[in-house]
mmCIF file with all atom_site columns, C-alpha atoms in Angstrom:
data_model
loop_
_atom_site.group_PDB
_atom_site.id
_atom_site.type_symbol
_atom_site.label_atom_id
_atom_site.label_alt_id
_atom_site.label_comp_id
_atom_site.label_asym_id
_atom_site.label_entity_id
_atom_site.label_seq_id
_atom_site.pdbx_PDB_ins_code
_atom_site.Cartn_x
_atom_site.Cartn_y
_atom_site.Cartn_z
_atom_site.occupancy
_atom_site.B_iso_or_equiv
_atom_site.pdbx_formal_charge
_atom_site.auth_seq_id
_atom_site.auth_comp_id
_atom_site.auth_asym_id
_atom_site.auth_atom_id
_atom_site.pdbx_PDB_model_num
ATOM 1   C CA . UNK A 1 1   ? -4.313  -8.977 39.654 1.00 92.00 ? 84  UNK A CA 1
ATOM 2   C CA . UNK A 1 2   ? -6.092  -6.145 37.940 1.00 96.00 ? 85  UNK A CA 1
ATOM 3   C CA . UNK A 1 3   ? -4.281  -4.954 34.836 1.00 97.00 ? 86  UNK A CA 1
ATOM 4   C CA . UNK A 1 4   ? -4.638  -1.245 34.385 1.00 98.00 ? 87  UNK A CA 1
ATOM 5   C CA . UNK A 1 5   ? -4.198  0.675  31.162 1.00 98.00 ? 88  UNK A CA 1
ATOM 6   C CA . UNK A 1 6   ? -2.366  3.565  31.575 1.00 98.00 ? 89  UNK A CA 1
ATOM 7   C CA . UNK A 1 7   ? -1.627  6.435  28.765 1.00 98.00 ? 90  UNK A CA 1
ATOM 8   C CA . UNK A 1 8   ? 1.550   8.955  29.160 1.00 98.00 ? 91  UNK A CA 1
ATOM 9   C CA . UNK A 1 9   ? 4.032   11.065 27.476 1.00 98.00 ? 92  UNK A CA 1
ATOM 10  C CA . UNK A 1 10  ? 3.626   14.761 26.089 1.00 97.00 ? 93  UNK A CA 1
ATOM 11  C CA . UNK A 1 11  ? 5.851   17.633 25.018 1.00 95.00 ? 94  UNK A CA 1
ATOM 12  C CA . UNK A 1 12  ? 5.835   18.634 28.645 1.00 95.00 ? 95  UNK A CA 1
ATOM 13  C CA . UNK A 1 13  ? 5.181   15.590 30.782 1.00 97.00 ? 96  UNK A CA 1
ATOM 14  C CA . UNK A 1 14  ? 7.751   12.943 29.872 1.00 95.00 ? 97  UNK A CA 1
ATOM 15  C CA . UNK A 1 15  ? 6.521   9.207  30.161 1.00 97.00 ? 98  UNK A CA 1
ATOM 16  C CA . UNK A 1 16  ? 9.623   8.309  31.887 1.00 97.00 ? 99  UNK A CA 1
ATOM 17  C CA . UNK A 1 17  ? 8.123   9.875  35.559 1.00 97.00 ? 100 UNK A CA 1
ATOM 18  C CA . UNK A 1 18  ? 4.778   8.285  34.624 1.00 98.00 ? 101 UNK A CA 1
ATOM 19  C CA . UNK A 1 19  ? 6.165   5.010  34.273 1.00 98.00 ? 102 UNK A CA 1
ATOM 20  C CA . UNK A 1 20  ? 8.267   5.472  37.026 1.00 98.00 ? 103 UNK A CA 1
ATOM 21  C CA . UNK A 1 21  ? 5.891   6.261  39.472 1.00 98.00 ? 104 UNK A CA 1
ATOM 22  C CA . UNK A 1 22  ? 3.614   3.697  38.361 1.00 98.00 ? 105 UNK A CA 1
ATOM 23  C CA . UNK A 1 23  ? 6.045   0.921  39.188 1.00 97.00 ? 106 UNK A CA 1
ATOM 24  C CA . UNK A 1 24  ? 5.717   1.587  42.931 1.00 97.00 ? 107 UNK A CA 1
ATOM 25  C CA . UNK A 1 25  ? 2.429   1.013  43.015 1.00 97.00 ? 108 UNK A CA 1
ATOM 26  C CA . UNK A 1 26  ? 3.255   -2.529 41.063 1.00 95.00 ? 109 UNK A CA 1
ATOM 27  C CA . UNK A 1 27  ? 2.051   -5.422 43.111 1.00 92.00 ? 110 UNK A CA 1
ATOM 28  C CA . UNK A 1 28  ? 0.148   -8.061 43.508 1.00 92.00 ? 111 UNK A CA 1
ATOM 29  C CA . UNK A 1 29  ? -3.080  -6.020 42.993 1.00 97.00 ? 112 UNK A CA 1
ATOM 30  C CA . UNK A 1 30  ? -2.265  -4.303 40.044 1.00 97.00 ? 113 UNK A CA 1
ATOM 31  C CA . UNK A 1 31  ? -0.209  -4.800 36.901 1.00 97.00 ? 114 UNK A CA 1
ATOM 32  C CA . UNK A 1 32  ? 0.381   -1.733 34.461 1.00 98.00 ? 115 UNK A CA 1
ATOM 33  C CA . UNK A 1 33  ? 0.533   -1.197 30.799 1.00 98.00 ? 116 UNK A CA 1
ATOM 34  C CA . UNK A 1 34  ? 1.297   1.825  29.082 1.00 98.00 ? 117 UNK A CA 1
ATOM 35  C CA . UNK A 1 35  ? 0.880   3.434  26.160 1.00 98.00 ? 118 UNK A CA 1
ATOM 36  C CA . UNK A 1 36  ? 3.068   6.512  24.307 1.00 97.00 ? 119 UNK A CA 1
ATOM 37  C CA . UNK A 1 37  ? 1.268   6.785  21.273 1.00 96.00 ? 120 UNK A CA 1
ATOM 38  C CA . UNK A 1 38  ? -1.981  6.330  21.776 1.00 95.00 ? 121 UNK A CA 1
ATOM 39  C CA . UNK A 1 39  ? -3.319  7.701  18.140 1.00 93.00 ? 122 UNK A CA 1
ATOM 40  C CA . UNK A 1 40  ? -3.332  4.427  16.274 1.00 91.00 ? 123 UNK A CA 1
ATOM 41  C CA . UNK A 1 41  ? -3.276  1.545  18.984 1.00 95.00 ? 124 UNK A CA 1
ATOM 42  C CA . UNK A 1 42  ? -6.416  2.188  20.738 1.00 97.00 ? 125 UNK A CA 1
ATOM 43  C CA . UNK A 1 43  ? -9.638  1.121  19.537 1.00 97.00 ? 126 UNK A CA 1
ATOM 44  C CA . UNK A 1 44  ? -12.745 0.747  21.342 1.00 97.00 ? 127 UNK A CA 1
ATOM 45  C CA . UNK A 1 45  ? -12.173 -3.076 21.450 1.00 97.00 ? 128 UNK A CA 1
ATOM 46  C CA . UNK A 1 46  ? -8.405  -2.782 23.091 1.00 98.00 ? 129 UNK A CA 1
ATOM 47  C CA . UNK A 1 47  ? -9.800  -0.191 25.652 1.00 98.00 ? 130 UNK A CA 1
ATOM 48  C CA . UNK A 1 48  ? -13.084 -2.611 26.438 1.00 97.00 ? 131 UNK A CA 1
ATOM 49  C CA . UNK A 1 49  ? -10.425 -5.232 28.313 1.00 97.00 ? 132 UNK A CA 1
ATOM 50  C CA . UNK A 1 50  ? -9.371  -2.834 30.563 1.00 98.00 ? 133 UNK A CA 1
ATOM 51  C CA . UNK A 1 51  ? -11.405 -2.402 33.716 1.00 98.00 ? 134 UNK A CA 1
ATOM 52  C CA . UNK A 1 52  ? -9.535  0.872  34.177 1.00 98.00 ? 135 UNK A CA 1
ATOM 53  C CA . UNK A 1 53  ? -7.835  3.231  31.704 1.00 98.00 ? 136 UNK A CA 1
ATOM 54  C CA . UNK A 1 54  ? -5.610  5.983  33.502 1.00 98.00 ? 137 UNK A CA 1
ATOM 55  C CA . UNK A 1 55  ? -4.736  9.035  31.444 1.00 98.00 ? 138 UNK A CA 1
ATOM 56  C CA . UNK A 1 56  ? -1.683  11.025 32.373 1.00 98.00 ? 139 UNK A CA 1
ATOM 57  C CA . UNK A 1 57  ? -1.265  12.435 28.714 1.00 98.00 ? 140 UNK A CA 1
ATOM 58  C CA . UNK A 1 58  ? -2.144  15.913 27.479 1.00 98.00 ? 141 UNK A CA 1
ATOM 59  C CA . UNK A 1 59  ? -3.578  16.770 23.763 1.00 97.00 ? 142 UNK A CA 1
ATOM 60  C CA . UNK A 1 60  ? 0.117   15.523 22.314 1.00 96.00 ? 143 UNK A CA 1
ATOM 61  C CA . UNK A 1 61  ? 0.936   12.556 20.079 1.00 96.00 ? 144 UNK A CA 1
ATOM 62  C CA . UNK A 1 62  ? 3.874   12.005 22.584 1.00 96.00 ? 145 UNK A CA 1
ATOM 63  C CA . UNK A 1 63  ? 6.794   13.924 24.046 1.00 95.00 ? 146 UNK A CA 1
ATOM 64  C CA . UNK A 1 64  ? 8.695   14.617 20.877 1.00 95.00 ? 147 UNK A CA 1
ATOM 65  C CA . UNK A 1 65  ? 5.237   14.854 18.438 1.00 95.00 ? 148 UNK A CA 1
ATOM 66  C CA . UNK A 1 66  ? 3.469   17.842 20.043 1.00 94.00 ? 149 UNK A CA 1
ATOM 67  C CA . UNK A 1 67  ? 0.850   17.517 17.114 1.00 95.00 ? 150 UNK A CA 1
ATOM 68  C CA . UNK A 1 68  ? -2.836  16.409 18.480 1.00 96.00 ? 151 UNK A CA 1
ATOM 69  C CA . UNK A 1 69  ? -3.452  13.250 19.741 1.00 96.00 ? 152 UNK A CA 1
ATOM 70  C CA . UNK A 1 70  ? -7.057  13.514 19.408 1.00 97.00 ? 153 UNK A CA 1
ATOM 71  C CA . UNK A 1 71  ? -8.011  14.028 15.396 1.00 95.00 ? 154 UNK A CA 1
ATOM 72  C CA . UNK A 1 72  ? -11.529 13.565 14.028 1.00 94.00 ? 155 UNK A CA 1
ATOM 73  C CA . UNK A 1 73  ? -11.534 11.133 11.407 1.00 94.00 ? 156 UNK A CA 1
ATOM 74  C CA . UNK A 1 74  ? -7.679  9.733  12.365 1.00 95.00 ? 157 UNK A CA 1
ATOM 75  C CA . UNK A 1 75  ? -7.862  9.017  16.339 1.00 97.00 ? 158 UNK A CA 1
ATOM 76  C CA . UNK A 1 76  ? -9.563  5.542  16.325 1.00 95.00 ? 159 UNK A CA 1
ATOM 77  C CA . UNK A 1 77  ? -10.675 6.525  19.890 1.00 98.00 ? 160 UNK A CA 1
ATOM 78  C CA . UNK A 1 78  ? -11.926 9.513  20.634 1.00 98.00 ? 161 UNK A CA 1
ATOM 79  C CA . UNK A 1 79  ? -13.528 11.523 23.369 1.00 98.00 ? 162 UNK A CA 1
ATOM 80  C CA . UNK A 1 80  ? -16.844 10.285 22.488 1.00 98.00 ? 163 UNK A CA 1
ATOM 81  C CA . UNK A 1 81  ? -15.655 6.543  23.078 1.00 98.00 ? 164 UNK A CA 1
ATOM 82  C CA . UNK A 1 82  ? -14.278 6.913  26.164 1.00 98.00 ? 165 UNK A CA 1
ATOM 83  C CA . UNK A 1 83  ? -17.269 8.646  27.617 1.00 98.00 ? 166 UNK A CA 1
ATOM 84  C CA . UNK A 1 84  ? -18.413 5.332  25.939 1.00 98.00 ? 167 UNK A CA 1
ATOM 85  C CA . UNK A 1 85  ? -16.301 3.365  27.886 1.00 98.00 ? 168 UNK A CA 1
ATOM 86  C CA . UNK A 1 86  ? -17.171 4.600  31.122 1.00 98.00 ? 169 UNK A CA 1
ATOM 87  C CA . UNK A 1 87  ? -20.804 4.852  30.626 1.00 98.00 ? 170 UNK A CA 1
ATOM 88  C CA . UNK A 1 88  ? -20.541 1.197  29.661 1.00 98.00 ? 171 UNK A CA 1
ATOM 89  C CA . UNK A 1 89  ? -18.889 0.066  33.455 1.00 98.00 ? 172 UNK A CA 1
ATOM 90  C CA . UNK A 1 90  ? -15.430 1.133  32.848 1.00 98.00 ? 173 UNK A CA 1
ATOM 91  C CA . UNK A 1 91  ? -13.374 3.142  34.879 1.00 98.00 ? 174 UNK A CA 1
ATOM 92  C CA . UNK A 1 92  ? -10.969 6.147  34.506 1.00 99.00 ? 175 UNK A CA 1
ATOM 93  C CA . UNK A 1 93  ? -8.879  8.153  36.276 1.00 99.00 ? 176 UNK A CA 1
ATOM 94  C CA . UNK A 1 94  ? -7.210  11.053 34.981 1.00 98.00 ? 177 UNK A CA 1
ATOM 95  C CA . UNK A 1 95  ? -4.361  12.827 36.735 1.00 98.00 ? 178 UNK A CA 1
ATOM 96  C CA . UNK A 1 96  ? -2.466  16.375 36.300 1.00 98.00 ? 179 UNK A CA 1
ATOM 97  C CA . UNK A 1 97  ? -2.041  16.410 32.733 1.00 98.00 ? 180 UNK A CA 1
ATOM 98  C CA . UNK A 1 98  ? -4.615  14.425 31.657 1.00 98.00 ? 181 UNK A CA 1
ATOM 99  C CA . UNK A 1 99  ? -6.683  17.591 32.837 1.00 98.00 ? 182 UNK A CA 1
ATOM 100 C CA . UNK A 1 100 ? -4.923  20.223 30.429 1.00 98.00 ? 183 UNK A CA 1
ATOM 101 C CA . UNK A 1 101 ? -7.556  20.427 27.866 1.00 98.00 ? 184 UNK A CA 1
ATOM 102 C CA . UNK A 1 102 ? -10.183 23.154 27.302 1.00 96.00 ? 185 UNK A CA 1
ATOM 103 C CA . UNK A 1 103 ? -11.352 25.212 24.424 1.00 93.00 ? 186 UNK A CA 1
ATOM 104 C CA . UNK A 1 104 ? -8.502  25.293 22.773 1.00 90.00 ? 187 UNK A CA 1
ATOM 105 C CA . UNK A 1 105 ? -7.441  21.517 23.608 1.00 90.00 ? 188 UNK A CA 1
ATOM 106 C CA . UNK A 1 106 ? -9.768  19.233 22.564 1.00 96.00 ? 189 UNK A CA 1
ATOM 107 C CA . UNK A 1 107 ? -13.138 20.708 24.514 1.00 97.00 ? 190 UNK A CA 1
ATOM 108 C CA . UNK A 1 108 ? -14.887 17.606 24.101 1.00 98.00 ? 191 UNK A CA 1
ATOM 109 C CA . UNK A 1 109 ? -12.190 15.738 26.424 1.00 98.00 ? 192 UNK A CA 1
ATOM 110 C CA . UNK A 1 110 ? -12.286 18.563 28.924 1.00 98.00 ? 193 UNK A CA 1
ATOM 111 C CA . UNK A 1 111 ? -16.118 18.273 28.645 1.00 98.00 ? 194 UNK A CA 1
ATOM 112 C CA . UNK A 1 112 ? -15.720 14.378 29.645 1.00 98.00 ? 195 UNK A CA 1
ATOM 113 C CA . UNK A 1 113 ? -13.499 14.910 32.769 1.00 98.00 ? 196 UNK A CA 1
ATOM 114 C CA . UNK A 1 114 ? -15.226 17.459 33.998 1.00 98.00 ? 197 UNK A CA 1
ATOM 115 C CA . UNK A 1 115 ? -13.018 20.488 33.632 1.00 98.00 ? 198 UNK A CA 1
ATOM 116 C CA . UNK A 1 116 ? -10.868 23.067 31.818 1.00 98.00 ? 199 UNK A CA 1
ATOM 117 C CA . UNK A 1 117 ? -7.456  23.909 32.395 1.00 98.00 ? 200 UNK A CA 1
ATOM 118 C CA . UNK A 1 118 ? -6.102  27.299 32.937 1.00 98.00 ? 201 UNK A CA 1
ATOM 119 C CA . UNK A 1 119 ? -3.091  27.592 34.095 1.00 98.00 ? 202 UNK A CA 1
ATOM 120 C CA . UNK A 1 120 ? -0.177  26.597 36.940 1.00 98.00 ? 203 UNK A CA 1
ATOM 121 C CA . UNK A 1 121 ? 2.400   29.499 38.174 1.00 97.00 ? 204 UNK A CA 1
ATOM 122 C CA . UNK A 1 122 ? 5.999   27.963 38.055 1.00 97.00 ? 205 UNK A CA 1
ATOM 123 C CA . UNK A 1 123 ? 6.794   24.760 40.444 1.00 97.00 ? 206 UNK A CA 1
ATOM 124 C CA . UNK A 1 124 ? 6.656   25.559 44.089 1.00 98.00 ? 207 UNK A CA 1
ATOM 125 C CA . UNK A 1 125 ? 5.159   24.035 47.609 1.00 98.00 ? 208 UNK A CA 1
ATOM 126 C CA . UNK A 1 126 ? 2.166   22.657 46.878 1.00 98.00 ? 209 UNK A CA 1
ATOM 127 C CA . UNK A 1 127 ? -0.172  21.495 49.997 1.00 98.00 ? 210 UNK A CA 1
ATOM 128 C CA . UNK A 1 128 ? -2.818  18.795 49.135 1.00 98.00 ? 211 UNK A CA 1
ATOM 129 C CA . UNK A 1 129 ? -5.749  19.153 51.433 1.00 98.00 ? 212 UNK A CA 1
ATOM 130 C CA . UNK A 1 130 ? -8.271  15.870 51.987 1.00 98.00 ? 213 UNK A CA 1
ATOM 131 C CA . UNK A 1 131 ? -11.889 17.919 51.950 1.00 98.00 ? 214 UNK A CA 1
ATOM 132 C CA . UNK A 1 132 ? -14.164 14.738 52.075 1.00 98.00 ? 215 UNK A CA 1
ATOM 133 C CA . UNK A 1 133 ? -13.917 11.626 53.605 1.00 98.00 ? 216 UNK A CA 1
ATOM 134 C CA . UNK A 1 134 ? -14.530 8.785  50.789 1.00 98.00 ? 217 UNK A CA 1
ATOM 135 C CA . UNK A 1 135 ? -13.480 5.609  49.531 1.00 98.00 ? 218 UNK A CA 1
ATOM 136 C CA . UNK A 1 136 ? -10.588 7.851  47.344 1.00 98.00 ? 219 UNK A CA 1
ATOM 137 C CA . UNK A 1 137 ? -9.353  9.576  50.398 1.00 98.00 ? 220 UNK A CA 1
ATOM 138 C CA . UNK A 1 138 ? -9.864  6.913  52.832 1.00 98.00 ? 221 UNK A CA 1
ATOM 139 C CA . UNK A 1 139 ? -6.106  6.598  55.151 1.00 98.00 ? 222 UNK A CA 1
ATOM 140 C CA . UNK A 1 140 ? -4.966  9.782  52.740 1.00 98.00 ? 223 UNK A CA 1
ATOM 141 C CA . UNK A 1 141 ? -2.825  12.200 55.371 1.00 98.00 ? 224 UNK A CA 1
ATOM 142 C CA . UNK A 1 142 ? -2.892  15.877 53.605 1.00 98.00 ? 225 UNK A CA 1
ATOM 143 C CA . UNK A 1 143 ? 0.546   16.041 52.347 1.00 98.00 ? 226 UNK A CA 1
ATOM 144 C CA . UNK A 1 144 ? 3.130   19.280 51.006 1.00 98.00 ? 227 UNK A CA 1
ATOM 145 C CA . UNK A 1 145 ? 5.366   18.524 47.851 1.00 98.00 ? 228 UNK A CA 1
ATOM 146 C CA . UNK A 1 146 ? 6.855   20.719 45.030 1.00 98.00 ? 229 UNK A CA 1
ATOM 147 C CA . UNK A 1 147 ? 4.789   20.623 42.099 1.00 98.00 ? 230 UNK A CA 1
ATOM 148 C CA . UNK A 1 148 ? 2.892   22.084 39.539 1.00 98.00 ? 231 UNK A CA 1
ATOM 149 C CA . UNK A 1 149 ? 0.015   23.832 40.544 1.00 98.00 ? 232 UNK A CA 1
ATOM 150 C CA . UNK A 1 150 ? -3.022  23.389 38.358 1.00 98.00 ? 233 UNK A CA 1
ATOM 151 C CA . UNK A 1 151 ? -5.495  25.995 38.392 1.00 98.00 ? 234 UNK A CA 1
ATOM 152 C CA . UNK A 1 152 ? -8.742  24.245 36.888 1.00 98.00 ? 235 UNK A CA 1
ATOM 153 C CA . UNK A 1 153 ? -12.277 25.834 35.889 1.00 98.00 ? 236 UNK A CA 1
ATOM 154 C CA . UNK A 1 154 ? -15.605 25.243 34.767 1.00 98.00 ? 237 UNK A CA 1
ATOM 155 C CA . UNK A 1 155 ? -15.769 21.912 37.094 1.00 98.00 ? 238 UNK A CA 1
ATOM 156 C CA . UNK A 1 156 ? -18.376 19.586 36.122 1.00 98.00 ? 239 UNK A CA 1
ATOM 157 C CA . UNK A 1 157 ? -21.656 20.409 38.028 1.00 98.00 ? 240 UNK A CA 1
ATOM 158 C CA . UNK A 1 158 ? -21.903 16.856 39.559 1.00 98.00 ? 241 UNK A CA 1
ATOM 159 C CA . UNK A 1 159 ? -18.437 16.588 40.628 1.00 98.00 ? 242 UNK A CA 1
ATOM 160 C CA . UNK A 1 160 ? -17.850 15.836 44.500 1.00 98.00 ? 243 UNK A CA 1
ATOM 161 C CA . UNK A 1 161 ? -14.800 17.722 45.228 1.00 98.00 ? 244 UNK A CA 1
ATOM 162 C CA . UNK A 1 162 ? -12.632 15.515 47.460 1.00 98.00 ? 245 UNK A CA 1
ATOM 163 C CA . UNK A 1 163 ? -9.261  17.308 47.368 1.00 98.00 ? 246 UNK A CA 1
ATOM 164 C CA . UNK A 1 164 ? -7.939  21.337 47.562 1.00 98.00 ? 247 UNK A CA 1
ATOM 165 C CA . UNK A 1 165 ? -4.618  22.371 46.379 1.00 98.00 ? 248 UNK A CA 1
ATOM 166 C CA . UNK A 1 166 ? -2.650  25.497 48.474 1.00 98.00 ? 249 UNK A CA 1
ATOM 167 C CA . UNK A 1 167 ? 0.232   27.448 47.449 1.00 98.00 ? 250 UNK A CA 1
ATOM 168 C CA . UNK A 1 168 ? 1.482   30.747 48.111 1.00 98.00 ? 251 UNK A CA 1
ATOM 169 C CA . UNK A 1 169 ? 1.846   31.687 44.236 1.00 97.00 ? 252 UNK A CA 1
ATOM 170 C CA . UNK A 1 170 ? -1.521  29.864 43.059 1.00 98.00 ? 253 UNK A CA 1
ATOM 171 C CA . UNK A 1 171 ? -3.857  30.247 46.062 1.00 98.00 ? 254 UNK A CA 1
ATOM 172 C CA . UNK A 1 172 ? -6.553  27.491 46.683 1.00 98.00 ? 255 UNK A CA 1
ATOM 173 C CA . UNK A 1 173 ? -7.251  25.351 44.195 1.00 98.00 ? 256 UNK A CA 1
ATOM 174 C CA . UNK A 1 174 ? -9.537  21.966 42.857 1.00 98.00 ? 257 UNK A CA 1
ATOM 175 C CA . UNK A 1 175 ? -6.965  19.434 43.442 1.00 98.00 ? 258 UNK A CA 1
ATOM 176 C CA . UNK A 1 176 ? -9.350  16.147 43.086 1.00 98.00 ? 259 UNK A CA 1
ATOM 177 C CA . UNK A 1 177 ? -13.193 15.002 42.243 1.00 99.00 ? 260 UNK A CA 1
ATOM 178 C CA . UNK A 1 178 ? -14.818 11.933 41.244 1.00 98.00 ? 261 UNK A CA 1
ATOM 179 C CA . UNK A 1 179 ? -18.274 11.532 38.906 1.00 98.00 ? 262 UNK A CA 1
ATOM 180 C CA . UNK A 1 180 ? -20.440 8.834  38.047 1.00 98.00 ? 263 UNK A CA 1
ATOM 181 C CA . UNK A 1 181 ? -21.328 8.806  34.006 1.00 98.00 ? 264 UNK A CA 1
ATOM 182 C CA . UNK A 1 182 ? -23.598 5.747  33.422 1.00 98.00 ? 265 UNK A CA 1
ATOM 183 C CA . UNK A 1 183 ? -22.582 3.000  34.936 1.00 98.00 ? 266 UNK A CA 1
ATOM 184 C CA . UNK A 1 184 ? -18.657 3.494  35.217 1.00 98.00 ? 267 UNK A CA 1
ATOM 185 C CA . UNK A 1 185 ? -17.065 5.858  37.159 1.00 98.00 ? 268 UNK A CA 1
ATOM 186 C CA . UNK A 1 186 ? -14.293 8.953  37.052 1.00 98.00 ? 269 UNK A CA 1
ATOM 187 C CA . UNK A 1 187 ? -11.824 10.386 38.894 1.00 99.00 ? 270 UNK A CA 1
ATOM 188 C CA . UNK A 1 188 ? -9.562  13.397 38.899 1.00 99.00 ? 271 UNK A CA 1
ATOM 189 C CA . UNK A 1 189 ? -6.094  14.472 40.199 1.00 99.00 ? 272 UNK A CA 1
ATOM 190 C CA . UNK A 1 190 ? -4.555  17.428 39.595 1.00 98.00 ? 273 UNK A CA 1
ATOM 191 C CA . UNK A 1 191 ? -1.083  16.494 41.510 1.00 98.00 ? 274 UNK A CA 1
ATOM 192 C CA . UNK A 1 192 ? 1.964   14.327 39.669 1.00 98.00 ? 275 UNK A CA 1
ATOM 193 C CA . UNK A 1 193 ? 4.506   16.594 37.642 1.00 98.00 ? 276 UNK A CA 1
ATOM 194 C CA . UNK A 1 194 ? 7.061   15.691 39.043 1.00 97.00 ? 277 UNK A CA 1
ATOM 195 C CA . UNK A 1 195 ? 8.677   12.269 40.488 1.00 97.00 ? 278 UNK A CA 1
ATOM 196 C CA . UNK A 1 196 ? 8.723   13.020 44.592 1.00 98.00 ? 279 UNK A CA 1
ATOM 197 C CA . UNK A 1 197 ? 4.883   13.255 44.121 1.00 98.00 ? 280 UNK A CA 1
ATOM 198 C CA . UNK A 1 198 ? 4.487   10.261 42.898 1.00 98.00 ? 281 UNK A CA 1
ATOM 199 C CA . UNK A 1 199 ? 7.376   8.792  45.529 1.00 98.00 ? 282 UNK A CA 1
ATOM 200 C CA . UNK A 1 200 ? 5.406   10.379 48.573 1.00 98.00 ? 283 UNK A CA 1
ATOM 201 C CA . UNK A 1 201 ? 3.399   7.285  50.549 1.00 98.00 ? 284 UNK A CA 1
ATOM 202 C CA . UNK A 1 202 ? 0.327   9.422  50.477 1.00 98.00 ? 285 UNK A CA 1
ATOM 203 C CA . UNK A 1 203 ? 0.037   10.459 46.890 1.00 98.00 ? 286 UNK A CA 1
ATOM 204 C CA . UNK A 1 204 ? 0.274   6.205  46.117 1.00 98.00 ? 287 UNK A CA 1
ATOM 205 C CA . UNK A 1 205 ? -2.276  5.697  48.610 1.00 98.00 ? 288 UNK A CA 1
ATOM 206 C CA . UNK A 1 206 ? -4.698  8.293  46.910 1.00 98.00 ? 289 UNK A CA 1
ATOM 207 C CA . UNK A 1 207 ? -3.993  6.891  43.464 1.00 98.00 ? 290 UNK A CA 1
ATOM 208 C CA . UNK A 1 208 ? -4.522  3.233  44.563 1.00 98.00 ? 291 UNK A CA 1
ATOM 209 C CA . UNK A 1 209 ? -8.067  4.271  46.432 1.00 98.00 ? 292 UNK A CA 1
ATOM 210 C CA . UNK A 1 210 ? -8.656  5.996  42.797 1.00 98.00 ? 293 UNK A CA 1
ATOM 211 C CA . UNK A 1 211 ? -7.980  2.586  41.177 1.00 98.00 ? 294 UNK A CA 1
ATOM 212 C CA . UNK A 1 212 ? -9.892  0.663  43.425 1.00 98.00 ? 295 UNK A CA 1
ATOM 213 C CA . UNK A 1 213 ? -13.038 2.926  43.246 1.00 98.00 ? 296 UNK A CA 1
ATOM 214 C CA . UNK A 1 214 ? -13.162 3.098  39.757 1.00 98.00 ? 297 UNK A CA 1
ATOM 215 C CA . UNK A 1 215 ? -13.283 -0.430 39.455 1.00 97.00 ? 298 UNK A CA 1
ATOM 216 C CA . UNK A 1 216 ? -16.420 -0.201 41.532 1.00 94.00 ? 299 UNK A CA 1
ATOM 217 C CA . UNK A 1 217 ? -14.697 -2.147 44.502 1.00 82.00 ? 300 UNK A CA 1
#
């Protein structure tokens, strides 16, 4: 069983739906841990026995501290060490708002993942449209829930766009990509506000393959 570190909980995403959604996909393959505040707990040696670290947490210390997570000089691990991380073997997957940072949020996070956040028009019918055949979308069925609908920008040059987003309020949109940094590997969702994402067969699927690929399997 692969234990999987997974970060959640920010003024507007509450940890409860992150939690809650990960606990369908608990099993005999994976096992999940989470983490609220993750200011003080992480270090680069916690992280380092993780073979995956999934980050569903925006630039908050948690849902009821919407001061920055990320602090130069407090943060014990920073942007800079989970690029680290990653380059070093590890895997991470970051999904919808774990890609809300940008100039104003932490730009050297948004520089990791590979994009900047914009905006989303108010929860509607979101379609999420398989692009690519890959190990991520392998068995993934395009499927429609209600949602937020991330518009992202300034997507990393080497990113291999996997996944478009649809709605009739925020057009056609990045909805997933994976990189390679080093020798680790990243991944990118923009789905997940809300629980019947997270409850629909082919979102888990997508989030599993996510897992498994960047663990390198």
């Amino acid at each position: 069983m692969k234990n999987i570190l997974v970060l959640c909980d920010d003024f507007w995403h509450p940890g409860e739906i992150i939690e809650r959604g990960f606990s369908l996909l608990e099993g005999e393959e994976f096992h999940f841990e989470f983490v609220r505040d993750a200011k003080d707990i992480l270090t680069p040696a916690f992280i380092s026995g993780f073979p995956v670290i999934v980050n569903c947490k925006g630039n908050n210390i948690n849902g009821g501290n919407s001061n920055a997570w990320f602090e130069e000089g407090v943060t014990e691990v920073m942007p800079k060490d989970l690029r680290a991380y990653v380059e070093a073997g590890g895997g991470f997957v970051s999904i919808h708002s774990g890609n809300t940072f940008g100039p104003d949020r932490c730009p050297d996070y948004a520089e990791f993942v590979g994009n900047r956040f914009v905006t989303h028009p108010p929860r509607c019918e979101v379609e999420v449209r398989v692009e690519k055949e890959h190990p991520v979308t392998q068995g993934v069925r395009g499927f429609t829930e209600r949602d937020e609908h991330y518009e992202l920008a300034d997507i990393a040059p080497d990113a291999e766009i996997l996944l478009t987003t649809h709605s009739a309020t925020g057009g056609d949109q990045v909805g997933g990509y994976v990189r390679s940094l080093g020798r680790g590997r990243l991944c990118a969702l923009t789905p997940g506000h809300v629980l019947g994402v997270w409850e629909n067969p082919e979102f888990q699927k997508l989030v599993k393959n996510a897992l498994r690929w960047c663990m390198g399997e």
